[in-house]
C-alpha atoms as one frame of an Amber mdcrd trajectory, in Angstrom:
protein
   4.806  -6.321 -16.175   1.859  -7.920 -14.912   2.266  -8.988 -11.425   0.512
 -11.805  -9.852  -0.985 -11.422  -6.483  -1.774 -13.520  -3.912  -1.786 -13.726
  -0.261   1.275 -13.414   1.928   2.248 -16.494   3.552   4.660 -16.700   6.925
   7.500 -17.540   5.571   8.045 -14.618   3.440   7.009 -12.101   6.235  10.857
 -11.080   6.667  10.899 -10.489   2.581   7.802  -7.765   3.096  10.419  -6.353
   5.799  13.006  -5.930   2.517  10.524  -4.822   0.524   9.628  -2.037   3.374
  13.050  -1.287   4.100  14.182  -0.633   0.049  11.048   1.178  -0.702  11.925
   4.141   2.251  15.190   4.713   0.657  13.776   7.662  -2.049  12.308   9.853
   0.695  16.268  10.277   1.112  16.298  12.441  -1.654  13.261  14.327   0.270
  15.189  15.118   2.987  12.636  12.627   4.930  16.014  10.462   6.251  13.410
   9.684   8.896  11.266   7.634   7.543  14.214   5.963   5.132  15.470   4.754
   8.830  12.318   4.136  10.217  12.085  -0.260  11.354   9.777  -1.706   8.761
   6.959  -3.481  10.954   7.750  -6.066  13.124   7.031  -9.594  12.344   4.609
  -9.935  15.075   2.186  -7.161  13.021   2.963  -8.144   9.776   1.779 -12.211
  11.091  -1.594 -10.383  12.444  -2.063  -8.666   8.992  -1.319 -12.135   7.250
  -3.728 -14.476  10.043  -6.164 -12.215   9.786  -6.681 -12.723   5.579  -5.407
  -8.949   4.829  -1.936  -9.068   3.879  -0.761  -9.620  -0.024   2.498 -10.027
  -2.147   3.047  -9.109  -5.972   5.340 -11.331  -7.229   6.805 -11.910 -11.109
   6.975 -15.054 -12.033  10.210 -14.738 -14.860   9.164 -16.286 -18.048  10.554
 -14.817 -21.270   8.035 -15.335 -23.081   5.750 -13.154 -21.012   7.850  -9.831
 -21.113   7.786  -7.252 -23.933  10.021  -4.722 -22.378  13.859  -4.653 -22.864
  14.178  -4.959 -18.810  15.556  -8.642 -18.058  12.800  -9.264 -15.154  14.597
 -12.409 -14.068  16.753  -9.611 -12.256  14.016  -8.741 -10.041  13.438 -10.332
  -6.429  10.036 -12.922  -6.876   7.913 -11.034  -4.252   8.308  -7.370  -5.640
   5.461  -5.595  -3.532   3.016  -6.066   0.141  -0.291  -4.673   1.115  -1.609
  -4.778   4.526  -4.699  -3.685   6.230  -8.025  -4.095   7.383 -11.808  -3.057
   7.313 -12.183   0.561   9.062 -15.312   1.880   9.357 -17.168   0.560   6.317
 -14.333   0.713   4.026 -11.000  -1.507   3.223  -8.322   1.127   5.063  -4.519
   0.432   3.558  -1.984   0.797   6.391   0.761  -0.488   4.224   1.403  -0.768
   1.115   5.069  -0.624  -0.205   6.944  -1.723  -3.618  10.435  -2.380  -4.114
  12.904  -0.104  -5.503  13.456  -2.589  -8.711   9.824  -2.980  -9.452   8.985
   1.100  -9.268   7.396   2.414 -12.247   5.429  -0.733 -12.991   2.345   0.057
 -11.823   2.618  -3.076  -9.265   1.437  -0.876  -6.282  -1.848  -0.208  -8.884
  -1.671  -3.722  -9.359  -2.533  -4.685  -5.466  -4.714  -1.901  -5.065  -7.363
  -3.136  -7.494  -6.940  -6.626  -6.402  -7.385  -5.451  -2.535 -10.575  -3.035
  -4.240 -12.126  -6.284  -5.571 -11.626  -8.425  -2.239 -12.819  -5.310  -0.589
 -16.174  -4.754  -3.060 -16.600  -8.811  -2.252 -16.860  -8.073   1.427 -19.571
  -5.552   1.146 -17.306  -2.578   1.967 -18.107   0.565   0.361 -14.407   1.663
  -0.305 -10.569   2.346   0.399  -8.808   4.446   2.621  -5.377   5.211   3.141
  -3.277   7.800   5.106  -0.080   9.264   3.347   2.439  12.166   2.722   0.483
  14.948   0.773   3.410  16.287  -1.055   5.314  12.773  -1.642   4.837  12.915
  -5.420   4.169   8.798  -5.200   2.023   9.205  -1.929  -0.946  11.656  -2.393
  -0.217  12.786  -5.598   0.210   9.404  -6.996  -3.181   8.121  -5.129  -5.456
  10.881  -7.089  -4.390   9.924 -10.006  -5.642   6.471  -9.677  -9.291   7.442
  -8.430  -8.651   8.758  -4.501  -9.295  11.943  -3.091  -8.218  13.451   0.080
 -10.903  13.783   2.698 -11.528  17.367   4.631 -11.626  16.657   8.309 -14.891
  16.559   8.553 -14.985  13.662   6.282 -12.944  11.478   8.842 -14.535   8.794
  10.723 -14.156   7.655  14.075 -11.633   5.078  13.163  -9.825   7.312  10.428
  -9.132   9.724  13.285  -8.229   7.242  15.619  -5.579   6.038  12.720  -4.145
   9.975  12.085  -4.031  10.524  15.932  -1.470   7.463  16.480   0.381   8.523
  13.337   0.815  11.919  15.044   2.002  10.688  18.082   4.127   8.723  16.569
   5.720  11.844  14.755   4.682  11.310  11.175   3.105  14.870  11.367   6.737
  16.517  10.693   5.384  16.429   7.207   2.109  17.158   5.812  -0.116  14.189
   6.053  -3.938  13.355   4.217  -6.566  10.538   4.485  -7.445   9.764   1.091
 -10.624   7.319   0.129 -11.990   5.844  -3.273 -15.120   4.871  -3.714 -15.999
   1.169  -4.503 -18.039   0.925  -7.775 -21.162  -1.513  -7.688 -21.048  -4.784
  -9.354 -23.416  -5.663 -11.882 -25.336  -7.565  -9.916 -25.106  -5.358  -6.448
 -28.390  -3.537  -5.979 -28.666   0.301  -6.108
């Protein structure tokens, strides 16, 4: 499946709040019931996200002549995936990203994440950075294998800590938690 992405736009901002809602239900199985319940974000954050240039939908576009898997993709909702976030310290830092249960396994979420790398590389920032449950096998685990690693605290900058200190207070810390980062290549014409 090859996704297209684009940028959110309002009306669909309650969609992205579907989108967040089916994509908790696995850590079920993780005895994480917590975050399964948790309120997706409110439509008020998700607008600021969207205003602000940094929020992005995957969405399939069904066409049968475009699919070479048995799966009948006209099944699946249009927007499939969102990606939120904004420019911490230097570097493009993910608060959101989330994929519906019917588009899992797709490599959608991979999908926005080098589209957001490329806005991100456009915009002179030096790379990603995210915040997620280490032992999640489709949080940190999932994140290495596409090029991040997890960051030792004294890695963190001001703004990452800023991030992990709300998440704490907020009680995500029940579970362990890492900031992760990828570096942003150099285009061919970027200077060294």
């Amino acid at each position: 499946m090859r996704p297209q992405i684009r940028p959110a736009v309002a009306a669909e901002l309650p969609r992205l709040q579907d989108i967040e809602r089916s994509a908790g239900e696995p850590f079920r199985a993780l005895g994480m019931p917590e975050i399964a319940d948790d309120d997706p974000p409110g439509l008020d954050l998700l607008e600021r996200y969207r205003a602000a240039g940094h929020a992005w939908v995957a969405e399939h576009k069904a066409d049968t002549a475009d699919s070479t898997d048995a799966t009948d993709m006209t099944q699946l909702p249009v927007v499939l995936a969102y990606l939120v976030g904004e420019p911490v310290d230097g570097a493009f830092h993910i608060e959101q990203i989330s994929v519906h249960q019917s588009a899992a396994h797709r490599r959608v979420g991979q999908a926005l994440i080098a589209y957001v790398a490329d806005r991100a590389r456009d915009q002179g920032l030096a790379g990603l950075t995210l915040t997620t449950f280490h032992e999640v096998p489709w949080n940190a685990p999932y994140y290495e294998r596409i090029g991040f690693r997890i960051l030792d605290e004294s890695e963190l900058t001001p703004g990452l800590r800023k991030i992990r200190a709300a998440e704490a207070e907020y009680g995500l810390d029940r579970w362990p938690r890492v900031c992760m980062r990828r570096e942003l290549p150099h285009t061919a014409g970027d200077p060294d």
